Amino acid sequence: MKPAKIFKISLNMVKANKLRSWLTIIGVIIGIASVMTVVTTGEFFQDQVTKTLEGFGGDTITIVASTPFQVIDEEEVGVDPVKDQEYNEYLEDPDMDTQAKLTKKDVLTLERIPEVEYINVKVESSALLAMGTEETSVWISGVDPKVWGKITTDKIAEGRMLKPGDRNVVVISDSLANEAFKDKKIRLNQMIVMNERSYRVVGILAKGDGLLGGISSMFGSSVYMSCDDVYDLQGEDDAFAKEEGVYDSIEVKLYEGSDVNTVLDYMDNKLQLSRRVDEDSKDFYISSQKEIMEGTNKLITGLTAFLAFIAGISLLVGSVGIANTMFTSVLEKTKEIGIMKAIGARNEDILLIFLCNAALIGLVGGLLGILLGTAIVQVIVFLISMQLKIAFAFTLSLKATAVATIVSIGVGLVAGLMPAKNASKLNPVDALRYE
């Protein structure tokens, strides 16, 4: 029997029982749409999170001070757990603050590492920015003007970046310039007042794309200035005020092609020696955006796979519906099968007719499920875009679309295989007598 004839008979079988066929197709639609939605949304978030982390400096290493936490047993009270005499003398130094700090000494240590290209120090603070009768709280990032423009991933929309020797000038975020005050915008070269000190705006940063832009608009009232200016800006009653030469974090950019993991280990060892600490008493923490991105991607991939598995259960239900429909069709078409066999149809022809019927149901359900899943994804992305105030972009996973199409046909074939085999093995004489 010709393929076109087999397809025509299969299509007529679907049309002959429209209600039953559509009820079966709906089961496949729900299963495919669920998997499509979960996988595509997962890929969207993975892509956006990766871009966001890269926007924060995907190839940078950050060092922060962190006071070690140790639990001492009652039996160990009064016993020095560290055997290094030099380290003990360091701990007993009356000039040593109990809180861990990053200082110029750490910068000098990092400068001796050959793979390090740039080092930027950061001092964080907050201040009240006043414009007329209005005030808003802003986050201050003190940076090294010589390095910040080379290490940051932020782009300038107006003006320029900070440069060596800059004092009493600032670069501000797009959201602070355009959204911080209802009826006022901060312009380039305008003087602004923070904590009763005046600063000139020399640059306005461009708004980030995607999820990064949304985060920037939510938490983006940021001001960048020389770290020396931040020390002067801090109020006397500021509980988090830092003495000059003490940093909140140190950012390091490596030369292109450097082995990040090897450099991280080497950097950790050098800083331990410099700060005279060991693994148990280590008072600093090193992190790289590469590690964070890898960990985040693994988390999102694992969560997406788990949710796709849960959604895939509905596909199993859909396949049971296809099998039920096919078994019913075999019973209804028993006499017709006998007639076809009597006029020369082979067992393979009957098998292909019913397999094609099952595949058609799966394919139609799969295509409609893809359309429904894609529509649901666009709604989700649109709502996220509205919430984060970012531009909406049509999102479609070609991989998920291809897999969904193949799976839908496969589900139909697998579910229809047993009924099709039963139909092909019917005895023509018995089939003709069936009522």
XYZ file of C-alpha atoms in Angstrom:
435
model
C 0.000 0.000 0.000
C 1.321 3.439 -0.982
C 2.336 5.904 1.802
C -0.175 8.482 0.520
C -2.991 5.931 0.795
C -1.908 4.958 4.321
C -1.829 8.642 5.352
C -5.290 9.294 3.835
C -6.863 6.347 5.671
C -5.213 7.413 8.958
C -6.451 10.998 8.544
C -9.987 9.784 7.836
C -9.849 7.691 11.029
C -8.987 10.853 13.018
C -11.805 12.814 11.333
C -14.331 10.017 11.849
C -14.183 10.357 15.648
C -13.548 14.075 16.108
C -14.632 14.354 19.744
C -12.591 11.370 20.928
C -9.595 12.476 18.841
C -9.683 16.032 20.224
C -10.017 14.844 23.817
C -6.914 12.707 23.267
C -5.098 15.577 21.531
C -5.865 17.908 24.461
C -4.013 15.521 26.785
C -0.924 15.753 24.555
C -1.300 19.556 24.269
C -1.248 19.981 28.046
C 1.819 17.748 28.420
C 3.850 19.382 25.627
C 2.813 22.923 26.664
C 3.891 22.240 30.272
C 7.317 20.920 29.270
C 7.774 23.688 26.689
C 6.928 26.385 29.239
C 9.236 25.035 31.923
C 12.223 24.427 29.627
C 11.959 27.726 27.719
C 11.448 29.773 30.891
C 14.403 27.997 32.497
C 16.633 28.793 29.498
C 15.443 32.428 29.584
C 16.374 32.822 33.245
C 19.700 31.052 32.724
C 20.584 33.386 29.863
C 19.487 36.506 31.751
C 21.296 35.552 34.961
C 24.501 34.825 33.023
C 24.311 38.193 31.266
C 23.597 39.910 34.583
C 26.581 38.336 36.338
C 28.776 39.168 33.358
C 27.461 42.727 33.649
C 28.733 42.845 37.214
C 32.164 41.793 35.970
C 32.176 38.266 34.648
C 35.955 37.976 34.559
C 36.779 39.687 37.866
C 37.845 38.317 41.229
C 36.617 39.951 44.422
C 38.302 39.831 47.827
C 36.412 40.842 50.965
C 37.397 40.768 54.621
C 35.506 38.322 56.829
C 36.151 37.683 60.505
C 36.560 33.910 61.033
C 33.966 32.189 63.194
C 35.297 29.530 65.542
C 33.490 27.311 68.028
C 35.647 26.542 71.056
C 34.871 23.495 73.209
C 34.885 23.885 76.989
C 37.948 21.632 77.162
C 39.837 23.989 74.828
C 39.224 27.175 76.847
C 42.556 28.682 77.804
C 44.446 26.508 75.298
C 45.999 28.249 72.304
C 44.882 26.288 69.201
C 47.549 27.896 67.025
C 51.106 26.654 67.440
C 52.797 29.309 65.305
C 54.626 31.632 67.741
C 54.917 34.467 65.211
C 51.186 34.312 64.538
C 50.398 34.312 68.275
C 52.495 37.450 68.741
C 50.553 39.024 65.881
C 47.251 38.164 67.554
C 48.453 39.652 70.838
C 49.449 42.931 69.183
C 47.501 45.647 71.088
C 47.301 47.781 67.923
C 45.454 45.093 65.977
C 41.714 45.700 65.537
C 39.518 42.668 66.235
C 37.637 43.199 62.970
C 39.225 41.960 59.747
C 40.274 44.667 57.284
C 41.593 45.006 53.774
C 44.415 47.513 53.471
C 47.139 48.781 51.139
C 49.291 45.873 52.301
C 46.851 43.445 50.625
C 46.949 45.501 47.414
C 50.760 45.316 47.381
C 50.559 41.535 47.871
C 48.175 41.165 44.934
C 50.336 43.386 42.712
C 53.133 40.815 42.979
C 51.016 38.131 41.279
C 52.073 37.993 37.587
C 48.605 37.182 36.197
C 46.992 40.284 37.741
C 46.356 43.068 35.221
C 44.291 45.597 37.215
C 43.449 46.078 40.898
C 40.578 48.302 42.000
C 39.838 49.119 45.640
C 36.266 49.844 46.744
C 34.924 51.725 49.737
C 31.150 51.547 50.185
C 28.972 54.072 51.985
C 25.594 55.786 51.810
C 24.513 59.404 51.822
C 21.523 61.708 51.490
C 21.352 63.507 48.158
C 19.404 66.762 48.301
C 17.827 68.647 45.396
C 15.814 71.623 46.536
C 13.333 70.376 49.118
C 13.602 66.734 48.023
C 16.008 64.157 49.407
C 16.840 60.592 48.464
C 19.201 57.993 49.849
C 22.007 56.949 47.495
C 24.608 54.219 47.585
C 28.189 55.439 47.278
C 30.944 53.367 45.708
C 34.416 54.751 46.215
C 36.798 53.455 43.545
C 40.310 53.968 42.263
C 39.893 56.524 39.420
C 43.029 55.234 37.661
C 41.629 51.692 37.326
C 37.826 51.766 37.594
C 37.207 52.764 33.968
C 39.337 49.803 32.786
C 37.817 47.156 35.046
C 34.116 48.067 35.118
C 31.599 46.712 32.609
C 29.424 49.834 32.939
C 29.185 52.054 29.881
C 28.999 55.825 29.764
C 25.888 57.392 28.228
C 26.909 61.009 28.804
C 30.160 62.635 29.889
C 33.162 60.555 30.924
C 34.486 58.049 33.423
C 36.505 59.039 36.452
C 40.157 59.726 35.693
C 43.349 60.023 37.797
C 43.402 63.070 40.045
C 39.610 63.530 40.101
C 38.345 65.036 43.368
C 34.847 66.225 44.277
C 33.394 64.849 41.016
C 31.038 61.884 40.569
C 29.641 59.494 37.976
C 26.006 58.522 38.589
C 23.700 55.730 37.403
C 20.982 56.252 34.812
C 18.207 55.555 37.325
C 19.550 58.170 39.741
C 19.817 60.746 36.956
C 16.348 60.165 35.522
C 14.133 58.470 38.126
C 15.239 59.465 41.641
C 13.203 62.692 41.695
C 9.669 63.020 40.359
C 9.890 66.274 38.418
C 13.646 66.767 38.235
C 16.495 65.128 36.378
C 20.163 65.368 37.195
C 22.098 66.720 34.223
C 25.723 66.467 33.159
C 28.025 69.010 34.893
C 25.301 69.769 37.452
C 26.341 70.295 41.073
C 24.713 67.909 43.561
C 24.802 68.001 47.364
C 25.408 64.879 49.467
C 25.829 65.066 53.232
C 26.165 68.844 52.840
C 29.110 68.498 50.441
C 28.997 69.586 46.801
C 30.065 67.413 43.877
C 29.999 67.905 40.111
C 28.472 65.251 37.848
C 31.032 64.400 35.135
C 29.383 61.242 33.822
C 26.051 59.397 33.600
C 26.125 55.630 33.085
C 24.096 53.880 30.393
C 21.199 51.729 31.529
C 21.969 48.005 31.490
C 20.176 45.615 29.153
C 17.874 42.778 30.164
C 17.710 41.610 33.751
C 20.755 43.747 34.632
C 18.900 46.869 33.535
C 15.890 45.849 35.640
C 18.021 45.285 38.721
C 19.770 48.588 38.136
C 16.429 50.394 37.973
C 15.317 48.792 41.263
C 18.565 49.230 43.199
C 20.390 51.663 40.978
C 20.608 54.947 42.912
C 24.371 54.643 42.708
C 27.143 57.216 42.832
C 30.769 56.515 41.942
C 33.573 58.731 43.187
C 37.184 58.575 44.221
C 37.648 56.450 47.360
C 39.511 59.408 48.916
C 36.310 61.459 48.597
C 34.305 58.722 50.329
C 36.501 58.949 53.431
C 35.777 62.702 53.575
C 32.054 62.156 52.925
C 31.537 59.813 55.891
C 29.856 61.437 58.874
C 31.295 61.264 62.373
C 28.185 59.428 63.614
C 28.367 56.859 60.794
C 28.608 53.454 62.481
C 30.165 51.951 59.345
C 32.684 54.725 58.728
C 36.122 53.470 57.768
C 39.488 54.933 58.458
C 41.517 56.056 55.474
C 43.344 53.213 53.754
C 40.781 50.559 54.747
C 38.690 49.027 51.952
C 35.411 47.103 51.806
C 36.581 44.993 48.895
C 39.315 44.640 46.313
C 38.499 43.791 42.691
C 41.094 42.048 40.559
C 41.082 41.611 36.788
C 43.395 38.967 35.330
C 45.189 38.988 32.002
C 43.236 37.281 29.240
C 43.941 33.560 29.063
C 44.861 33.190 32.733
C 43.789 29.998 34.518
C 41.298 31.424 37.021
C 41.239 28.413 39.354
C 45.039 28.229 39.552
C 45.310 31.968 40.202
C 42.606 31.775 42.888
C 44.562 29.130 44.798
C 47.831 31.035 44.435
C 46.170 34.298 45.488
C 44.645 32.614 48.529
C 48.048 31.266 49.621
C 49.797 34.618 49.129
C 47.173 36.493 51.135
C 47.284 33.914 53.933
C 51.038 34.379 54.217
C 50.778 38.153 54.034
C 48.008 38.360 56.636
C 49.612 35.605 58.756
C 46.551 33.396 58.961
C 45.823 29.745 58.158
C 42.745 27.947 56.806
C 41.081 27.845 60.239
C 41.685 31.503 61.062
C 41.431 32.939 57.536
C 39.923 36.430 57.729
C 39.198 37.062 54.053
C 37.103 35.524 51.310
C 37.871 35.286 47.584
C 35.172 34.791 44.972
C 35.107 34.916 41.196
C 32.144 35.731 38.991
C 33.043 32.670 36.910
C 32.447 30.385 39.899
C 29.187 32.157 40.728
C 27.985 31.848 37.112
C 28.841 28.148 36.961
C 27.096 27.456 40.271
C 24.023 29.475 39.292
C 23.760 27.784 35.890
C 23.986 24.339 37.511
C 21.236 25.295 39.962
C 18.918 26.628 37.245
C 19.616 23.637 34.964
C 18.889 21.171 37.769
C 15.704 22.973 38.789
C 14.533 23.168 35.153
C 15.179 19.444 34.639
C 13.254 18.588 37.806
C 10.266 20.747 36.846
C 10.363 19.377 33.280
C 10.233 15.849 34.715
C 7.183 16.773 36.814
C 5.539 18.403 33.790
C 6.448 15.328 31.720
C 4.122 13.216 33.862
C 1.239 14.889 32.066
C 2.748 13.551 28.810
C 2.498 10.056 30.271
C -1.191 10.671 30.921
C -1.541 11.884 27.311
C 0.136 8.726 25.995
C -2.329 6.576 27.968
C -5.123 8.535 26.288
C -3.642 7.828 22.856
C -3.320 4.107 23.638
C -6.942 4.007 24.851
C -8.127 5.757 21.689
C -6.176 3.370 19.472
C -7.497 0.245 21.222
C -11.043 1.575 20.780
C -10.362 2.341 17.104
C -9.116 -1.234 16.536
C -12.343 -2.611 17.986
C -14.466 -0.231 15.895
C -12.509 -0.930 12.703
C -12.255 -4.724 13.113
C -14.632 -5.498 10.263
C -12.954 -2.913 8.001
C -9.577 -4.480 8.814
C -10.985 -7.859 7.698
C -12.204 -6.325 4.419
C -8.830 -4.657 3.732
C -6.993 -7.921 4.410
C -9.442 -9.832 2.218
C -8.699 -7.553 -0.763
C -4.929 -7.822 -0.347
C -3.773 -5.517 2.500
C -0.721 -6.910 4.273
C -0.128 -7.002 8.041
C 2.536 -4.285 7.591
C -0.042 -2.023 5.885
C -2.500 -2.369 8.768
C 0.307 -1.753 11.280
C 1.405 1.399 9.447
C -2.164 2.715 9.177
C -2.715 2.570 12.936
C 0.802 3.817 13.750
C 0.270 6.754 11.391
C -3.063 7.442 13.094
C -1.357 7.536 16.516
C 1.526 9.664 15.200
C -0.956 12.171 13.692
C -2.698 12.570 17.041
C 0.671 13.054 18.756
C 1.934 15.507 16.103
C -1.201 17.679 16.133
C -1.169 17.712 19.932
C 2.550 18.501 19.929
C 2.286 21.418 17.487
C -0.655 22.947 19.344
C 1.159 22.334 22.643
C 4.224 24.169 21.315
C 2.048 27.128 20.310
C 0.296 27.181 23.701
C 3.592 26.769 25.610
C 5.223 29.555 23.591
C 2.270 31.870 24.279
C 2.462 31.134 28.031
C 6.228 31.850 28.008
C 5.649 35.216 26.305
C 3.115 36.146 28.988
C 5.599 35.193 31.734
C 8.436 37.152 30.086
C 6.117 40.133 29.515
C 5.078 40.215 33.198
C 8.737 39.985 34.278
C 9.618 42.796 31.857
C 6.861 44.993 33.283
C 7.950 44.282 36.847
C 11.618 45.046 36.158
C 10.846 47.867 33.686
C 12.876 46.335 30.878
C 12.137 45.940 27.175
C 10.072 42.891 26.251
C 11.794 40.470 23.856
C 10.165 37.482 22.155
C 11.589 34.302 23.697
C 11.659 30.945 21.960
C 13.855 27.930 22.600
C 14.597 26.164 19.292
C 16.009 23.210 21.215
C 12.834 22.853 23.286
C 10.685 23.223 20.128
C 12.582 20.495 18.266
C 12.562 18.163 21.270
C 8.833 18.766 21.886
C 8.003 17.933 18.240
C 10.024 14.710 18.275
C 8.670 13.693 21.692
C 5.051 14.296 20.680
C 5.425 12.056 17.610
C 7.362 9.504 19.660
C 4.687 9.430 22.361
C 2.052 8.787 19.682
C 4.059 5.975 18.088
C 4.912 4.267 21.377
C 1.353 4.537 22.676
C -0.104 3.276 19.388
C 2.371 0.436 18.837
C 0.525 -2.244 20.840
C -2.950 -1.504 19.408
C -1.439 -1.360 15.888
C 0.233 -4.756 16.383
C -3.052 -6.249 17.586
C -4.839 -4.857 14.529
C -2.237 -6.209 12.109
C -2.467 -9.735 13.571
C -6.251 -10.042 13.252
C -7.429 -13.058 11.293
C -9.357 -11.830 8.207
C -12.135 -14.432 8.584
C -12.635 -13.647 12.294
C -12.515 -9.917 11.565
C -15.215 -10.177 8.890
C -17.488 -12.063 11.307
C -17.003 -9.429 14.039
C -20.173 -7.456 14.848
